[in-house]
Amino acid sequence: MKTYDLVELAGRNLREAVLRNSLTTLGIAVGVASLVAMLSLGVGLQQVFGKKLGRSGLFDTVIVASKQDFRNDEDRRTRPNMQSGDIKTLDDNARHAFEKLPGVAEVYPEIRLPAELRFAADGKTERPHFATIAALPASANASEAFEDYQGTFFSGPKVDEAIVMAEFARELLEMPENTKQAENKNLSPEDAKRLIGKELTLRYAERTASADSKNTGSNEDPGGAGFRFSVVRREKKLKIIGVVGAEPYGGVRAVSRGRVFIPTELAEGLNLIQPSDLRTMMRAPASAGKTYITLVVRANKPTQVKAIQDTIKGMGFSTYSMQDASKTLTRVFTFLDMFLGIFGSLALAVASLGIMNTLVMAILERRREIGIMKALGASDIDVKKLFFVEAGAMGVLGGVLGTALGWIIGRVINFGTNVYLQRQDIPTENFWYVPWWLVVGAMTFSVLVSLGSGLYPASRAAKLDPVQALRHD
Amino acid sequence: MDGNTNAIQTVDVRRHYRMGENVIKAVDGVSVTIKQGEFAALLGTSGSGKSTLMNLIAGLDRPSSGAILVHGRDLAQMSSEELAKYRRHTVGMVFQSFNLVPTMNLAENVELPMRFAEVDRSERDARVQDALKRVRLSARLTHRPSELSGGEQQRAALARALVNKPQLLLADEPTGNLDSRTGEEIMNLIQELNTTLGTTIVMVTHERSLAERYANRLIFLGDGKMLDAGEPATTLTAGGVQ
Ligand SMILES: Nc1ncnc2c1ncn2[C@@H]1O[C@H](COP(=O)(O)OP(=O)(O)OP(=O)(O)O)[C@@H](O)[C@H]1O
Ligand SMILES: [Mg+2]
């Protein structure tokens, strides 16, 4: 039998029992809808977290520390009696070595320190403020570190520019504190305009190498002959170029807890004294130059992180990346999706029984008709195909209807959740996401389940003995 | 038409049904030859195996043993797919209870066999019209079977049976549900097919008089066995069998 005849006959048969077939189709639609709604929520949740973590920049970075400062469990196990001679110092040599590794985009230290900042709010007198300053690499913008941002980003790597957190901006403008958390944390555009372009004076302590060796009477460390440094108080004028509402990197990284951000290269050039400097300097051999507590090595692609991390580990440093944590997270989400998928599929399984029931009923009802068709020359395969097309048509229709229904249900759940979150003063999120593969997958699944349910009825119809069916009783 | 060619030849055909302990011998060793263009009538008492033999010749059923040669090909050796092909191209069937599809109108009912025979769509309308004109039902194309009289339904069934131009028309008590006047109408149409198109006809009937009037060959069955299969003239003398 030709395809159009099959489709036409199947269509006739479906229309002949409209109510029953519609109800069966609706059953499939509800099954598909529950599957789509469940999975779209699963995917949505995953996306919300994925976006947060992706913004953290942690998936494309390796944090390197000297083993002196940071020894993880693995180091303790493999080399329990590590001598200080084995320990590699994290200095500029190491930094240059990292920069030359394949796949490395940049290497920079994490700089974070408290400082005094002076600012004069519109016509008022200059007042001191205290805040933590953090250095941000120029690449921070590229890796979408910022959310809820107003203004421009650093115009270059070494410019005298600053970005301030909205809370600190309010302090600078002498505005009352923002208490409503759920609301947009950032300033209003008018307030931002009052701040952007203004000057902020940074007062900081600079570390300078000192050649002077005869000013103290104490006993010097014989190994550290001539090693001294002095501290000079300095000022630096910075231009405010942006206000950010949310913490950069999704608040995951140490630097993100600063309140004022300046370019990393500028910060390095200033030779700022960080709280950790004293410790490193006391420990370092006199010959050594600058050393770092930690360095951030950023890869071009997240896939290169593992290789870079392994290489640096092999060079004798402690490393840390989010790769392991991300694996666990992926596993958790796979489990969640599976769980949601199983619940969604359960409804579809029930629907498939509905199809089976409808078609088996149809065979009983159309016994004679099947007999007639066979007497008129229909083959077993023709009869089988006819039932298959009927099942498939219900599957296609149910799939389309169900996907639409699931989409609506997902929206409603998302909307309801967000209304609730808003009432609780928690920022809203889009928990619901229907990717194209879910649409295509749900429809395909619906058709496959329908055809699967049609398998038994179709073969039963095909096997029907026409002589028995036509027997007049 | 070559009157000497065999259209149907059954060779010791048996169809036995096993019912627990006993075996029902519905058809039990029938050997009969029907020539091309012949109008044969199958006669016999109720339960003598007439319908069973018809279904075997139609390829709807398979014999327990023996051969059924139609145009030289043994139906017993065919696959079910080949049998379906044989039914749609070679055989037209008419039943006592008409067996029209109640949810289809007359035109759709007549079109149905052409769907299975994969007749080109452009041809179908003309052939439906043709077949219905032959049985004088051209005016009732869009009526459903339930809106027709018994005679009209049987005429529609006849149109459906001949729409694929079969060489063989198998009719199982085509007048069984009709009054004698309407039955005659159907018989005339069948005879017309036999004479104008040369269609070989095998017809089951209870009414000996009807058989004698239209058929040129009477075949008597009793308890699944063939009792007599002569020309109408000779069987007249074989009396006693009814
Ligand atoms: N499927 C079956 N199972 C068991 N016995 C059967 C079956 N089909 C037919 N029979 C038996 O075979 C015998 C012949 O039946 P068949 O229908 O061929 O008779 P018939 O000559 O057509 O009778 P009628 O004139 O009443 O139509 C009957 O005894 C019937 O009971
Ligand atoms: Mg019978």
Coordinates of N, CA, C and O in Angstrom, one line a residue, chain B residues 151-211:
Chain B
G151 N -30.3 -5.2 -1.6 CA -29.9 -5.4 -3.0 C -28.9 -4.4 -3.5 O -27.9 -4.8 -4.2
E152 N -29.1 -3.2 -3.1 CA -28.2 -2.1 -3.5 C -26.8 -2.4 -2.8 O -25.8 -2.2 -3.4
Q153 N -26.8 -2.8 -1.6 CA -25.6 -3.1 -0.9 C -24.8 -4.2 -1.6 O -23.6 -4.2 -1.8
Q154 N -25.6 -5.3 -2.0 CA -24.9 -6.4 -2.7 C -24.4 -5.9 -4.1 O -23.3 -6.4 -4.5
R155 N -25.1 -5.0 -4.7 CA -24.6 -4.5 -6.0 C -23.3 -3.7 -5.8 O -22.3 -3.8 -6.6
A156 N -23.3 -3.0 -4.7 CA -22.1 -2.2 -4.4 C -20.9 -3.1 -4.1 O -19.8 -2.9 -4.6
A157 N -21.2 -4.2 -3.4 CA -20.2 -5.2 -3.1 C -19.6 -5.8 -4.4 O -18.5 -6.1 -4.5
L158 N -20.6 -6.0 -5.3 CA -20.2 -6.6 -6.6 C -19.3 -5.6 -7.4 O -18.3 -6.0 -7.9
A159 N -19.6 -4.3 -7.3 CA -18.8 -3.3 -7.9 C -17.4 -3.3 -7.3 O -16.4 -3.2 -8.0
R160 N -17.3 -3.4 -6.0 CA -16.1 -3.5 -5.3 C -15.2 -4.7 -5.7 O -14.0 -4.6 -5.9
A161 N -16.0 -5.8 -5.9 CA -15.2 -7.1 -6.3 C -14.7 -7.0 -7.7 O -13.6 -7.6 -7.9
L162 N -15.3 -6.2 -8.6 CA -14.8 -6.3 -9.9 C -13.9 -5.1 -10.3 O -13.4 -5.0 -11.4
V163 N -13.8 -4.1 -9.4 CA -13.0 -2.9 -9.7 C -11.6 -3.1 -10.1 O -11.0 -2.4 -10.8
N164 N -11.0 -4.2 -9.5 CA -9.6 -4.5 -9.9 C -9.5 -5.5 -11.1 O -8.5 -6.1 -11.3
K165 N -10.6 -5.6 -11.8 CA -10.7 -6.5 -13.0 C -10.1 -7.9 -12.7 O -9.2 -8.3 -13.3
P166 N -10.8 -8.6 -11.8 CA -10.3 -10.0 -11.4 C -10.6 -11.0 -12.5 O -11.6 -10.8 -13.2
Q167 N -9.8 -12.0 -12.6 CA -10.2 -13.1 -13.5 C -11.1 -14.1 -12.9 O -11.7 -15.0 -13.6
L168 N -11.2 -14.0 -11.6 CA -12.0 -15.0 -10.8 C -12.9 -14.2 -9.9 O -12.5 -13.4 -9.1
L169 N -14.2 -14.6 -10.0 CA -15.2 -14.0 -9.0 C -15.7 -15.1 -8.1 O -16.3 -16.1 -8.6
L170 N -15.5 -14.9 -6.8 CA -15.9 -16.0 -5.9 C -17.1 -15.3 -5.1 O -16.9 -14.3 -4.4
A171 N -18.2 -16.0 -5.2 CA -19.4 -15.4 -4.5 C -20.0 -16.5 -3.6 O -20.4 -17.6 -4.0
D172 N -20.0 -16.2 -2.2 CA -20.5 -17.1 -1.2 C -21.9 -16.7 -0.9 O -22.2 -15.8 -0.1
E173 N -22.9 -17.4 -1.4 CA -24.3 -17.2 -1.2 C -24.6 -15.7 -1.4 O -25.1 -15.0 -0.5
P174 N -24.4 -15.2 -2.6 CA -24.6 -13.7 -2.8 C -26.1 -13.3 -2.7 O -26.3 -12.1 -2.5
T175 N -27.0 -14.2 -2.9 CA -28.4 -13.9 -2.8 C -29.0 -14.4 -1.5 O -30.2 -14.3 -1.3
G176 N -28.2 -14.9 -0.6 CA -28.7 -15.5 0.6 C -29.5 -14.6 1.5 O -30.5 -15.0 2.2
N177 N -29.2 -13.3 1.5 CA -29.9 -12.4 2.3 C -31.0 -11.5 1.5 O -31.4 -10.5 2.1
L178 N -31.2 -11.9 0.3 CA -32.1 -11.1 -0.5 C -33.4 -11.9 -0.9 O -33.4 -13.1 -0.9
D179 N -34.4 -11.1 -1.2 CA -35.6 -11.8 -1.7 C -35.4 -12.3 -3.1 O -34.4 -11.9 -3.8
S180 N -36.2 -13.1 -3.7 CA -35.9 -13.8 -4.9 C -35.8 -12.8 -6.1 O -35.0 -13.0 -7.0
R181 N -36.6 -11.7 -6.1 CA -36.6 -10.8 -7.2 C -35.2 -10.1 -7.2 O -34.6 -9.9 -8.2
T182 N -34.8 -9.6 -6.0 CA -33.6 -8.9 -5.9 C -32.4 -9.8 -6.2 O -31.4 -9.5 -6.8
G183 N -32.6 -11.1 -5.7 CA -31.6 -12.1 -5.9 C -31.4 -12.3 -7.4 O -30.2 -12.4 -7.9
E184 N -32.4 -12.3 -8.2 CA -32.3 -12.5 -9.6 C -31.6 -11.4 -10.3 O -30.8 -11.6 -11.2
E185 N -31.8 -10.2 -9.8 CA -31.1 -9.0 -10.3 C -29.6 -9.2 -10.1 O -28.8 -8.9 -11.1
I186 N -29.2 -9.7 -8.9 CA -27.8 -9.9 -8.7 C -27.2 -11.0 -9.6 O -26.2 -10.8 -10.2
M187 N -28.0 -12.0 -9.7 CA -27.6 -13.2 -10.6 C -27.4 -12.7 -12.0 O -26.4 -13.1 -12.7
N188 N -28.3 -11.8 -12.5 CA -28.2 -11.3 -13.8 C -26.9 -10.5 -14.0 O -26.2 -10.6 -15.1
L189 N -26.6 -9.7 -13.0 CA -25.3 -9.0 -13.1 C -24.1 -9.9 -13.1 O -23.2 -9.6 -13.9
I190 N -24.2 -10.9 -12.3 CA -23.0 -11.9 -12.3 C -22.9 -12.6 -13.6 O -21.8 -12.7 -14.2
Q191 N -24.0 -12.9 -14.2 CA -24.0 -13.6 -15.5 C -23.4 -12.7 -16.5 O -22.7 -13.1 -17.4
E192 N -23.8 -11.4 -16.4 CA -23.3 -10.4 -17.4 C -21.8 -10.3 -17.3 O -21.2 -10.3 -18.4
L193 N -21.2 -10.4 -16.1 CA -19.8 -10.3 -16.0 C -19.2 -11.6 -16.7 O -18.1 -11.5 -17.3
N194 N -19.8 -12.7 -16.4 CA -19.3 -13.9 -17.0 C -19.3 -13.9 -18.5 O -18.3 -14.3 -19.1
T195 N -20.4 -13.4 -19.1 CA -20.5 -13.4 -20.6 C -19.7 -12.3 -21.2 O -19.0 -12.5 -22.2
T196 N -19.8 -11.0 -20.6 CA -19.1 -9.9 -21.3 C -17.7 -9.8 -21.0 O -16.9 -9.5 -21.9
L197 N -17.2 -10.1 -19.8 CA -15.8 -10.0 -19.4 C -15.1 -11.4 -19.4 O -13.9 -11.4 -19.3
G198 N -15.8 -12.4 -19.5 CA -15.2 -13.8 -19.5 C -14.7 -14.1 -18.1 O -13.8 -15.0 -18.0
T199 N -15.2 -13.5 -17.1 CA -14.7 -13.8 -15.7 C -15.2 -15.2 -15.3 O -16.3 -15.6 -15.5
T200 N -14.2 -16.0 -14.8 CA -14.6 -17.3 -14.2 C -15.3 -17.1 -12.9 O -14.9 -16.2 -12.1
I201 N -16.4 -17.8 -12.8 CA -17.3 -17.6 -11.6 C -17.5 -18.8 -10.8 O -17.8 -19.9 -11.4
V202 N -17.2 -18.8 -9.5 CA -17.6 -19.9 -8.6 C -18.6 -19.3 -7.6 O -18.2 -18.3 -6.9
M203 N -19.7 -19.9 -7.5 CA -20.8 -19.3 -6.6 C -21.3 -20.4 -5.7 O -21.6 -21.5 -6.2
V204 N -21.4 -20.1 -4.4 CA -22.0 -21.0 -3.5 C -23.5 -20.7 -3.4 O -23.8 -19.5 -3.3
T205 N -24.3 -21.6 -3.4 CA -25.8 -21.4 -3.2 C -26.5 -22.5 -2.6 O -26.0 -23.7 -2.7
H206 N -27.6 -22.2 -2.0 CA -28.4 -23.3 -1.4 C -29.5 -23.7 -2.5 O -30.0 -24.8 -2.4
E207 N -29.8 -22.7 -3.3 CA -31.0 -22.8 -4.2 C -30.5 -23.5 -5.5 O -29.9 -22.9 -6.3
R208 N -31.0 -24.7 -5.6 CA -30.6 -25.5 -6.8 C -31.2 -24.9 -8.1 O -30.5 -24.9 -9.1
S209 N -32.4 -24.4 -7.9 CA -33.0 -23.8 -9.1 C -32.3 -22.7 -9.7 O -32.1 -22.5 -10.9
L210 N -31.8 -21.8 -8.8 CA -31.0 -20.7 -9.2 C -29.7 -21.1 -9.9 O -29.3 -20.6 -10.9
A211 N -29.1 -22.1 -9.3 CA -27.8 -22.7 -9.9 C -28.1 -23.2 -11.3 O -27.3 -23.0 -12.2

